[in-house]
């Protein structure tokens, strides 16, 4: 449904996107994940024909974004990062204006508007002035706008930013309901959101795709690694030499030393907890705390994105 | 076509959402009203004095021409007030969309840049016509108490609307270049002033340059309209001017495409 092939975009000398490629199947929800300024918005703006790529190509629903941009726009609904709202308009008038822009026949205006207002739970607010609505409601009006004309493809740029937890859950539910009927691309820098709503994740950092998989696979990928946190009372050198005798330690980090208590984090392929406890106790050091931790998508995200930065 | 209507409808209404529009209407009505009062009272005074004199010396009273002595200079005045009001109309036409980020909506829905520009231009022109309504009311007073010729009044308004469209096109272009309304307004004022003043230099410049300057000066072309003469060269000048303004505005929006 959406195929992106080697998109690159420069802003002056600065490269915002470099050789980004991915594909989205019909009815799928794809998450674009990345820290701020990673290039998510740029990618989405290119896909929605807001601006062209410096090089590379993309097709949406079979239409080329450059040569058939009007066709692409007809089948795409887009919610930019800042909802494009006219603050002194009434919700209903605004949606009617967007209906006209999208070329919906006049006799279908009220059906379309009623249906998006119902989807976004905005029925009671339809005659209010947009500027007077709360941020959450403004976001919903923006979302309602993108859903007008029932577009095959919906592109949402950070749809839940600035909302309260209850609203976030509502918007997530709404996005999940779009699945199947619509093909959705969703960007976010918040992981649980992607984890809960998306079937596939593309992680972008510094303008490049660093990983692409299902959320489960990405987590499994690093699941084999066990992480253990230790708090030990004693001297740093003693602890180091004691722990060096333990086999299978992949990495060992002294996080901090406060009041004679040393915080250590250890990564390994196997569960080392028993062995570590035994080593520390037999070395005559005081074991204050020992805990294990699994990798979450958040760690993978940090792992991938910070590794990129170091390289 | 529908998209153009959508833009016209939205932009024309949006003038009235902001207090700026009402302030502009009030100032325009007040200024044009004051000038109308001054011209009318001068005219009446002159006519009255003449009647007195003719009675005193037992001569036939002079014929005073309302069109020549009142309506013509009054149109000049409206034109001048317009020059300094129009930038205030055009300043927010496009820059507001840029500032509010609503350009993202316009650029990602199936509407072409040229449709956006034409829609905004017509909305601006309609607002300008609304501004002129009080002056029509003032002039109708003349028709109630006197019998001026109607045609010069009509040609005066045609001239005003043509001149207004040229200024709106130019102001719209300036508005597309910035997201700051203040800059758009100042740029518009500067351009208005320049286009007005440029004709003054025509007399001191050489024959060739003088002719060019005289032709460029936007208000010189209005002179004939105020006198009741509709000359095609002036119509062409204003239409060409508007077209160039709209063309560059469209290119300015499209430039997003080729600046990649």
Tab-separated table of N, CA and C in Angstrom, chain B residues 139-237:
chain	number	residue	atom	x	y	z
B	139	UNK	N	-21.776	59.245	-1.256
B	139	UNK	CA	-22.009	59.805	-2.590
B	139	UNK	C	-23.488	59.832	-2.932
B	140	UNK	N	-24.225	58.857	-2.394
B	140	UNK	CA	-25.660	58.830	-2.713
B	140	UNK	C	-26.366	60.062	-2.142
B	141	UNK	N	-25.773	60.654	-1.096
B	141	UNK	CA	-26.340	61.896	-0.549
B	141	UNK	C	-26.334	62.989	-1.616
B	142	UNK	N	-25.239	62.996	-2.400
B	142	UNK	CA	-25.140	63.989	-3.467
B	142	UNK	C	-26.264	63.826	-4.472
B	143	UNK	N	-26.596	62.547	-4.730
B	143	UNK	CA	-27.652	62.293	-5.709
B	143	UNK	C	-29.030	62.677	-5.155
B	144	UNK	N	-29.140	62.597	-3.828
B	144	UNK	CA	-30.411	62.949	-3.206
B	144	UNK	C	-30.661	64.448	-3.282
B	145	UNK	N	-29.594	65.253	-3.113
B	145	UNK	CA	-29.797	66.707	-3.042
B	145	UNK	C	-29.313	67.438	-4.277
B	146	UNK	N	-28.718	66.727	-5.217
B	146	UNK	CA	-28.246	67.400	-6.411
B	146	UNK	C	-28.447	66.492	-7.596
B	147	UNK	N	-27.864	66.869	-8.716
B	147	UNK	CA	-28.010	65.994	-9.861
B	147	UNK	C	-26.670	65.807	-10.579
B	148	UNK	N	-25.730	65.163	-9.896
B	148	UNK	CA	-24.451	64.917	-10.574
B	148	UNK	C	-24.613	63.835	-11.633
B	149	UNK	N	-23.633	63.794	-12.531
B	149	UNK	CA	-23.647	62.740	-13.541
B	149	UNK	C	-23.330	61.422	-12.869
B	150	UNK	N	-23.979	60.362	-13.318
B	150	UNK	CA	-23.766	59.074	-12.679
B	150	UNK	C	-22.529	58.361	-13.220
B	151	UNK	N	-22.279	58.504	-14.520
B	151	UNK	CA	-21.215	57.714	-15.120
B	151	UNK	C	-19.826	57.915	-14.485
B	152	UNK	N	-19.398	59.159	-14.219
B	152	UNK	CA	-18.081	59.334	-13.586
B	152	UNK	C	-17.981	58.646	-12.219
B	153	UNK	N	-19.123	58.561	-11.513
B	153	UNK	CA	-19.106	57.883	-10.213
B	153	UNK	C	-18.857	56.391	-10.429
B	154	UNK	N	-19.563	55.843	-11.409
B	154	UNK	CA	-19.392	54.431	-11.722
B	154	UNK	C	-17.954	54.144	-12.144
B	155	UNK	N	-17.429	54.968	-13.049
B	155	UNK	CA	-16.068	54.720	-13.532
B	155	UNK	C	-15.071	54.900	-12.390
B	156	UNK	N	-15.363	55.811	-11.472
B	156	UNK	CA	-14.495	55.989	-10.312
B	156	UNK	C	-14.413	54.714	-9.491
B	157	UNK	N	-15.576	54.086	-9.273
B	157	UNK	CA	-15.561	52.847	-8.486
B	157	UNK	C	-14.889	51.704	-9.236
B	158	UNK	N	-15.116	51.666	-10.555
B	158	UNK	CA	-14.412	50.631	-11.339
B	158	UNK	C	-12.906	50.826	-11.188
B	159	UNK	N	-12.482	52.102	-11.286
B	159	UNK	CA	-11.066	52.406	-11.123
B	159	UNK	C	-10.551	51.999	-9.759
B	160	UNK	N	-11.325	52.303	-8.717
B	160	UNK	CA	-10.894	51.966	-7.353
B	160	UNK	C	-10.724	50.457	-7.196
B	161	UNK	N	-11.690	49.710	-7.738
B	161	UNK	CA	-11.632	48.262	-7.585
B	161	UNK	C	-10.447	47.686	-8.359
B	162	UNK	N	-10.201	48.234	-9.558
B	162	UNK	CA	-9.047	47.764	-10.330
B	162	UNK	C	-7.743	48.092	-9.601
B	163	UNK	N	-7.652	49.316	-9.098
B	163	UNK	CA	-6.440	49.706	-8.390
B	163	UNK	C	-6.287	48.856	-7.128
B	164	UNK	N	-7.420	48.640	-6.449
B	164	UNK	CA	-7.388	47.810	-5.246
B	164	UNK	C	-6.908	46.408	-5.559
B	165	UNK	N	-7.350	45.837	-6.678
B	165	UNK	CA	-6.928	44.475	-6.987
B	165	UNK	C	-5.425	44.426	-7.242
B	166	UNK	N	-4.880	45.479	-7.851
B	166	UNK	CA	-3.431	45.512	-8.058
B	166	UNK	C	-2.704	45.523	-6.716
B	167	UNK	N	-3.176	46.356	-5.789
B	167	UNK	CA	-2.530	46.432	-4.483
B	167	UNK	C	-2.703	45.146	-3.691
B	168	UNK	N	-3.875	44.529	-3.811
B	168	UNK	CA	-4.116	43.291	-3.065
B	168	UNK	C	-3.213	42.179	-3.592
B	169	UNK	N	-3.054	42.120	-4.926
B	169	UNK	CA	-2.170	41.098	-5.497
B	169	UNK	C	-0.742	41.298	-5.007
B	170	UNK	N	-0.298	42.568	-4.999
B	170	UNK	CA	1.066	42.852	-4.551
B	170	UNK	C	1.212	42.529	-3.058
B	171	UNK	N	0.208	42.933	-2.268
B	171	UNK	CA	0.262	42.687	-0.828
B	171	UNK	C	0.205	41.204	-0.509
B	172	UNK	N	-0.568	40.473	-1.298
B	172	UNK	CA	-0.676	39.024	-1.101
B	172	UNK	C	0.678	38.369	-1.346
B	173	UNK	N	1.375	38.846	-2.368
B	173	UNK	CA	2.706	38.295	-2.630
B	173	UNK	C	3.616	38.518	-1.426
B	174	UNK	N	3.600	39.737	-0.888
B	174	UNK	CA	4.453	40.015	0.274
B	174	UNK	C	4.052	39.117	1.439
B	175	UNK	N	2.753	38.888	1.567
B	175	UNK	CA	2.266	38.049	2.651
B	175	UNK	C	2.721	36.590	2.508
B	176	UNK	N	2.922	36.140	1.255
B	176	UNK	CA	3.377	34.749	1.088
B	176	UNK	C	4.838	34.565	1.457
B	177	UNK	N	5.580	35.698	1.532
B	177	UNK	CA	7.011	35.550	1.768
B	177	UNK	C	7.357	35.441	3.246
B	178	UNK	N	6.420	35.740	4.129
B	178	UNK	CA	6.774	35.777	5.543
B	178	UNK	C	5.659	35.185	6.392
B	179	UNK	N	6.031	34.723	7.589
B	179	UNK	CA	4.982	34.261	8.486
B	179	UNK	C	4.679	35.311	9.536
B	180	UNK	N	5.323	36.477	9.391
B	180	UNK	CA	5.141	37.540	10.363
B	180	UNK	C	4.230	38.625	9.771
B	181	UNK	N	3.069	38.824	10.402
B	181	UNK	CA	2.102	39.791	9.878
B	181	UNK	C	2.648	41.207	9.864
B	182	UNK	N	3.462	41.528	10.881
B	182	UNK	CA	4.005	42.887	10.973
B	182	UNK	C	4.916	43.155	9.779
B	183	UNK	N	5.772	42.173	9.476
B	183	UNK	CA	6.667	42.339	8.331
B	183	UNK	C	5.842	42.470	7.055
B	184	UNK	N	4.802	41.637	6.935
B	184	UNK	CA	3.952	41.695	5.745
B	184	UNK	C	3.301	43.071	5.624
B	185	UNK	N	2.856	43.628	6.759
B	185	UNK	CA	2.208	44.934	6.719
B	185	UNK	C	3.206	46.022	6.341
B	186	UNK	N	4.382	45.999	6.989
B	186	UNK	CA	5.379	47.035	6.704
B	186	UNK	C	5.838	46.948	5.246
B	187	UNK	N	6.066	45.721	4.790
B	187	UNK	CA	6.449	45.522	3.393
B	187	UNK	C	5.388	46.063	2.453
B	188	UNK	N	4.117	45.805	2.789
B	188	UNK	CA	3.017	46.280	1.960
B	188	UNK	C	2.963	47.803	1.916
B	189	UNK	N	3.118	48.425	3.103
B	189	UNK	CA	3.108	49.896	3.167
B	189	UNK	C	4.248	50.470	2.350
B	190	UNK	N	5.425	49.888	2.505
B	190	UNK	CA	6.599	50.391	1.798
B	190	UNK	C	6.368	50.308	0.298
B	191	UNK	N	5.808	49.175	-0.148
B	191	UNK	CA	5.565	49.006	-1.574
B	191	UNK	C	4.528	50.024	-2.063
B	192	UNK	N	3.449	50.206	-1.280
B	192	UNK	CA	2.417	51.173	-1.647
B	192	UNK	C	3.017	52.554	-1.816
B	193	UNK	N	3.801	52.918	-0.816
B	193	UNK	CA	4.403	54.256	-0.805
B	193	UNK	C	5.309	54.424	-2.018
B	194	UNK	N	6.104	53.409	-2.275
B	194	UNK	CA	7.053	53.460	-3.383
B	194	UNK	C	6.310	53.621	-4.706
B	195	UNK	N	5.261	52.798	-4.885
B	195	UNK	CA	4.526	52.833	-6.152
B	195	UNK	C	3.807	54.169	-6.337
B	196	UNK	N	3.470	54.803	-5.234
B	196	UNK	CA	2.783	56.087	-5.296
B	196	UNK	C	3.778	57.200	-5.624
B	197	UNK	N	4.910	57.192	-4.882
B	197	UNK	CA	5.882	58.278	-4.950
B	197	UNK	C	6.686	58.242	-6.241
B	198	UNK	N	6.805	57.046	-6.824
B	198	UNK	CA	7.708	56.868	-7.957
B	198	UNK	C	7.363	57.801	-9.128
B	199	UNK	N	6.064	58.123	-9.248
B	199	UNK	CA	5.651	59.011	-10.341
B	199	UNK	C	6.156	60.430	-10.174
B	200	UNK	N	6.434	60.839	-8.936
B	200	UNK	CA	6.885	62.211	-8.690
B	200	UNK	C	8.202	62.499	-9.381
B	201	UNK	N	9.043	61.445	-9.420
B	201	UNK	CA	10.364	61.648	-10.022
B	201	UNK	C	10.285	61.760	-11.540
B	202	UNK	N	9.137	61.394	-12.101
B	202	UNK	CA	9.022	61.322	-13.553
B	202	UNK	C	9.349	62.658	-14.223
B	203	UNK	N	8.963	63.766	-13.563
B	203	UNK	CA	9.158	65.081	-14.184
B	203	UNK	C	10.623	65.444	-14.295
B	204	UNK	N	11.394	65.059	-13.274
B	204	UNK	CA	12.797	65.456	-13.289
B	204	UNK	C	13.667	64.452	-14.037
B	205	UNK	N	13.158	63.239	-14.273
B	205	UNK	CA	13.966	62.252	-14.981
B	205	UNK	C	13.936	62.526	-16.479
B	206	UNK	N	14.800	61.853	-17.230
B	206	UNK	CA	14.875	62.038	-18.676
B	206	UNK	C	13.593	61.583	-19.357
B	207	UNK	N	13.453	61.817	-20.636
B	207	UNK	CA	12.200	61.482	-21.329
B	207	UNK	C	11.877	59.981	-21.286
B	208	UNK	N	12.903	59.157	-21.450
B	208	UNK	CA	12.639	57.718	-21.482
B	208	UNK	C	12.295	57.206	-20.089
B	209	UNK	N	13.214	57.469	-19.156
B	209	UNK	CA	13.008	57.000	-17.777
B	209	UNK	C	11.766	57.650	-17.178
B	210	UNK	N	11.579	58.911	-17.501
B	210	UNK	CA	10.414	59.628	-16.991
B	210	UNK	C	9.128	58.939	-17.403
B	211	UNK	N	9.082	58.535	-18.673
B	211	UNK	CA	7.900	57.849	-19.180
B	211	UNK	C	7.668	56.531	-18.459
B	212	UNK	N	8.780	55.812	-18.218
B	212	UNK	CA	8.678	54.526	-17.532
B	212	UNK	C	8.159	54.723	-16.114
B	213	UNK	N	8.760	55.688	-15.412
B	213	UNK	CA	8.355	55.947	-14.023
B	213	UNK	C	6.891	56.351	-13.962
B	214	UNK	N	6.511	57.174	-14.915
B	214	UNK	CA	5.140	57.643	-14.955
B	214	UNK	C	4.188	56.462	-15.164
B	215	UNK	N	4.628	55.513	-16.006
B	215	UNK	CA	3.778	54.361	-16.287
B	215	UNK	C	3.671	53.452	-15.060
B	216	UNK	N	4.804	53.275	-14.350
B	216	UNK	CA	4.799	52.369	-13.195
B	216	UNK	C	3.935	52.922	-12.067
B	217	UNK	N	3.991	54.217	-11.855
B	217	UNK	CA	3.282	54.830	-10.737
B	217	UNK	C	1.815	54.435	-10.760
B	218	UNK	N	1.434	53.740	-9.711
B	218	UNK	CA	0.152	53.047	-9.746
B	218	UNK	C	-1.042	54.004	-9.696
B	219	UNK	N	-0.866	55.149	-9.054
B	219	UNK	CA	-2.030	56.017	-8.839
B	219	UNK	C	-2.287	56.916	-10.049
B	220	UNK	N	-1.233	57.136	-10.860
B	220	UNK	CA	-1.428	57.958	-12.062
B	220	UNK	C	-2.492	57.376	-12.968
B	221	UNK	N	-2.552	56.041	-12.985
B	221	UNK	CA	-3.507	55.385	-13.869
B	221	UNK	C	-4.941	55.559	-13.383
B	222	UNK	N	-5.060	56.010	-12.141
B	222	UNK	CA	-6.394	56.155	-11.581
B	222	UNK	C	-7.053	57.453	-12.031
B	223	UNK	N	-6.193	58.429	-12.419
B	223	UNK	CA	-6.662	59.773	-12.738
B	223	UNK	C	-7.844	59.795	-13.712
B	224	UNK	N	-7.700	59.024	-14.806
B	224	UNK	CA	-8.751	59.034	-15.821
B	224	UNK	C	-10.062	58.470	-15.287
B	225	UNK	N	-9.946	57.421	-14.471
B	225	UNK	CA	-11.163	56.818	-13.914
B	225	UNK	C	-11.925	57.844	-13.073
B	226	UNK	N	-11.180	58.638	-12.280
B	226	UNK	CA	-11.812	59.629	-11.414
B	226	UNK	C	-12.532	60.683	-12.248
B	227	UNK	N	-12.011	60.907	-13.474
B	227	UNK	CA	-12.628	61.919	-14.336
B	227	UNK	C	-13.790	61.374	-15.145
B	228	UNK	N	-13.987	60.063	-15.052
B	228	UNK	CA	-15.090	59.480	-15.805
B	228	UNK	C	-14.660	58.907	-17.133
B	229	UNK	N	-13.346	58.737	-17.317
B	229	UNK	CA	-12.852	58.167	-18.570
B	229	UNK	C	-12.375	56.742	-18.306
B	230	UNK	N	-12.928	55.778	-19.027
B	230	UNK	CA	-12.444	54.408	-18.882
B	230	UNK	C	-11.573	54.102	-20.084
B	231	UNK	N	-10.266	54.074	-19.827
B	231	UNK	CA	-9.306	53.889	-20.903
B	231	UNK	C	-8.718	52.481	-20.792
B	232	UNK	N	-8.688	51.793	-21.922
B	232	UNK	CA	-8.247	50.391	-21.864
B	232	UNK	C	-6.792	50.255	-21.415
B	233	UNK	N	-5.929	51.254	-21.711
B	233	UNK	CA	-4.530	51.114	-21.286
B	233	UNK	C	-4.429	51.014	-19.765
B	234	UNK	N	-5.292	51.783	-19.079
B	234	UNK	CA	-5.231	51.755	-17.618
B	234	UNK	C	-5.797	50.454	-17.078
B	235	UNK	N	-6.860	49.962	-17.737
B	235	UNK	CA	-7.422	48.673	-17.318
B	235	UNK	C	-6.369	47.590	-17.488
B	236	UNK	N	-5.694	47.637	-18.653
B	236	UNK	CA	-4.660	46.625	-18.905
B	236	UNK	C	-3.545	46.724	-17.873
B	237	UNK	N	-3.155	47.962	-17.551
B	237	UNK	CA	-2.101	48.143	-16.549
B	237	UNK	C	-2.478	47.457	-15.233
